[in-house]
C-alpha positions as semicolon CSV with decimal commas, in nm:
position;residue;x (nm);y (nm);z (nm)
1;X;-0,493;3,110;-4,984
2;X;-0,185;2,923;-4,875
3;X;0,100;3,150;-4,766
4;X;0,461;3,038;-4,744
5;X;0,573;3,001;-4,385
6;X;0,222;3,067;-4,250
7;X;-0,011;2,784;-4,353
8;X;0,160;2,620;-4,652
9;X;0,169;2,289;-4,462
10;X;-0,210;2,277;-4,426
11;X;-0,324;2,179;-4,778
12;X;-0,374;1,810;-4,698
13;X;-0,556;1,864;-4,365
14;X;-0,778;2,131;-4,524
15;X;-0,876;1,906;-4,813
16;X;-0,935;1,610;-4,578
17;X;-1,164;1,829;-4,366
18;X;-1,357;1,947;-4,673
19;X;-1,395;1,598;-4,823
20;X;-1,520;1,454;-4,493
21;X;-1,799;1,712;-4,495
22;X;-1,884;1,695;-4,866
23;X;-1,743;2,041;-4,946
24;X;-1,549;2,139;-5,256
25;X;-1,235;2,321;-5,147
26;X;-1,073;2,578;-5,372
27;X;-0,721;2,697;-5,318
28;X;-0,632;3,040;-5,455
29;X;-0,281;3,152;-5,539
30;X;-0,201;3,470;-5,351
31;X;-0,247;3,759;-5,594
32;X;-0,096;4,107;-5,607
33;X;-0,415;4,277;-5,493
34;X;-0,336;4,389;-5,141
35;X;-0,164;4,697;-5,012
36;X;0,101;4,828;-5,248
37;X;0,433;4,654;-5,201
38;X;0,289;4,380;-4,978
39;X;0,292;4,105;-5,244
40;X;0,612;3,924;-5,327
41;X;0,614;3,642;-5,582
42;X;0,852;3,435;-5,366
43;X;0,598;3,430;-5,080
44;X;0,327;3,285;-5,303
45;X;0,251;2,911;-5,288
46;X;0,203;2,812;-5,652
47;X;-0,051;2,575;-5,804
48;X;0,228;2,326;-5,874
49;X;0,334;2,332;-5,509
50;X;-0,026;2,284;-5,395
51;X;-0,069;1,989;-5,630
52;X;0,256;1,830;-5,514
53;X;0,140;1,857;-5,153
54;X;-0,206;1,716;-5,229
55;X;-0,064;1,429;-5,437
56;X;0,140;1,319;-5,136
57;X;-0,188;1,205;-4,976
58;X;-0,451;1,183;-5,250
59;X;-0,499;1,045;-5,599
60;X;-0,594;1,339;-5,822
61;X;-0,735;1,322;-6,174
62;X;-0,776;1,645;-6,368
63;X;-1,134;1,704;-6,477
64;X;-1,220;1,796;-6,832
65;X;-1,124;2,148;-6,937
66;X;-1,475;2,173;-7,083
67;X;-1,614;2,126;-6,732
68;X;-1,423;2,437;-6,623
69;X;-1,594;2,671;-6,864
70;X;-1,526;3,028;-6,756
71;X;-1,477;2,928;-6,394
72;X;-1,152;3,056;-6,247
73;X;-1,080;2,721;-6,079
74;X;-0,914;2,431;-6,252
75;X;-1,052;2,119;-6,084
76;X;-0,937;1,769;-6,000
77;X;-1,131;1,464;-5,888
78;X;-0,999;1,339;-5,556
79;X;-0,997;0,975;-5,448
80;X;-0,885;0,896;-5,096
81;X;-1,010;0,542;-5,079
82;X;-1,265;0,659;-4,825
83;X;-1,395;0,993;-4,945
84;X;-1,431;1,120;-5,298
85;X;-1,488;1,470;-5,423
86;X;-1,324;1,750;-5,613
87;X;-1,073;2,020;-5,537
88;X;-1,007;2,338;-5,732
89;X;-0,714;2,571;-5,770
90;X;-0,745;2,928;-5,889
91;X;-0,399;2,995;-6,033
92;X;-0,432;3,347;-6,169
93;X;-0,058;3,407;-6,142
94;X;0,109;3,087;-6,264
95;X;-0,168;2,948;-6,487
96;X;-0,363;3,248;-6,616
97;X;-0,702;3,175;-6,772
98;X;-0,757;3,519;-6,926
99;X;-0,871;3,380;-7,261
100;X;-1,165;3,204;-7,094
101;X;-1,253;3,474;-6,842
102;X;-1,596;3,632;-6,879
103;X;-1,599;3,817;-6,548
104;X;-1,652;4,183;-6,479
105;X;-1,705;4,361;-6,150
106;X;-1,920;4,657;-6,064
107;X;-1,744;4,828;-5,774
108;X;-1,927;4,982;-5,480
109;X;-1,841;5,326;-5,617
110;X;-2,005;5,259;-5,955
111;X;-1,713;5,164;-6,176
112;X;-1,679;4,867;-6,410
113;X;-1,362;4,667;-6,375
114;X;-1,304;4,406;-6,646
115;X;-1,012;4,232;-6,472
116;X;-0,892;4,216;-6,114
117;X;-0,553;4,334;-6,241
118;X;-0,684;4,617;-6,461
119;X;-0,535;4,961;-6,413
120;X;-0,838;5,145;-6,551
121;X;-1,209;5,133;-6,478
122;X;-1,514;5,266;-6,658
123;X;-1,748;5,500;-6,472
124;X;-2,116;5,407;-6,486
125;X;-2,232;5,585;-6,172
126;X;-2,168;5,929;-6,325
127;X;-2,387;5,863;-6,630
128;X;-2,657;5,705;-6,409
129;X;-2,667;6,008;-6,184
130;X;-2,678;6,232;-6,490
131;X;-2,995;6,058;-6,609
132;X;-2,856;5,814;-6,868
133;X;-3,121;5,575;-6,993
134;X;-3,084;5,197;-7,016
135;X;-2,957;5,211;-7,376
136;X;-2,683;5,459;-7,283
137;X;-2,578;5,250;-6,984
138;X;-2,575;4,934;-7,194
139;X;-2,356;5,111;-7,451
140;X;-2,114;5,224;-7,178
141;X;-2,099;4,869;-7,047
142;X;-2,028;4,731;-7,398
143;X;-1,751;4,989;-7,457
144;X;-1,587;4,889;-7,131
145;X;-1,601;4,518;-7,214
146;X;-1,482;4,562;-7,574
147;X;-1,177;4,745;-7,438
148;X;-1,086;4,447;-7,216
149;X;-0,721;4,353;-7,243
150;X;-0,651;4,001;-7,373
151;X;-0,462;3,920;-7,053
152;X;-0,294;4,051;-6,743
153;X;0,081;4,104;-6,729
154;X;0,174;3,951;-6,394
155;X;0,437;3,724;-6,553
156;X;0,602;4,007;-6,747
157;X;0,886;4,226;-6,630
158;X;0,759;4,567;-6,532
159;X;0,422;4,444;-6,399
160;X;0,258;4,720;-6,200
161;X;0,023;4,619;-5,921
162;X;-0,324;4,777;-5,937
163;X;-0,362;5,069;-5,700
164;X;-0,692;4,955;-5,550
165;X;-0,673;4,657;-5,313
166;X;-0,914;4,365;-5,346
167;X;-1,131;4,504;-5,064
168;X;-1,197;4,816;-5,273
169;X;-1,268;4,621;-5,592
170;X;-1,535;4,391;-5,454
171;X;-1,359;4,059;-5,509
């Protein structure tokens, strides 16, 4: 995660380091998943800013969107003339990929969360502790997934940050 005024000048050195070692680096836009009120859009380094920085030193070619699948990272092939590899950017805020997302989280306290930005969660621990069988648990899981919103609302006025920080979600 690049943060404005903290490490936003380190994209090129980080990618150089990763390419030299054969690693695939993924940058993640800072998301509103920390303590309430701690995230400010203006502090976030966007995917476009990351790409501009990287293109100052590397030749980037976007990989096929089919290669992305449901992965949260959009990827680019990187050619430095000496090292080649790929770099990814998870741009949940400025380039949402909600329509392709197939992720769900089971939190440590037994709740299903269908999106990192969801405001509601489905309880599966309660039914498990009450003796629910596999069919009942599968039905609860399906109900939770079928209720998944088609997208988060970060870009809309009135967006409300989820109450649970990322550390409590299991991100």
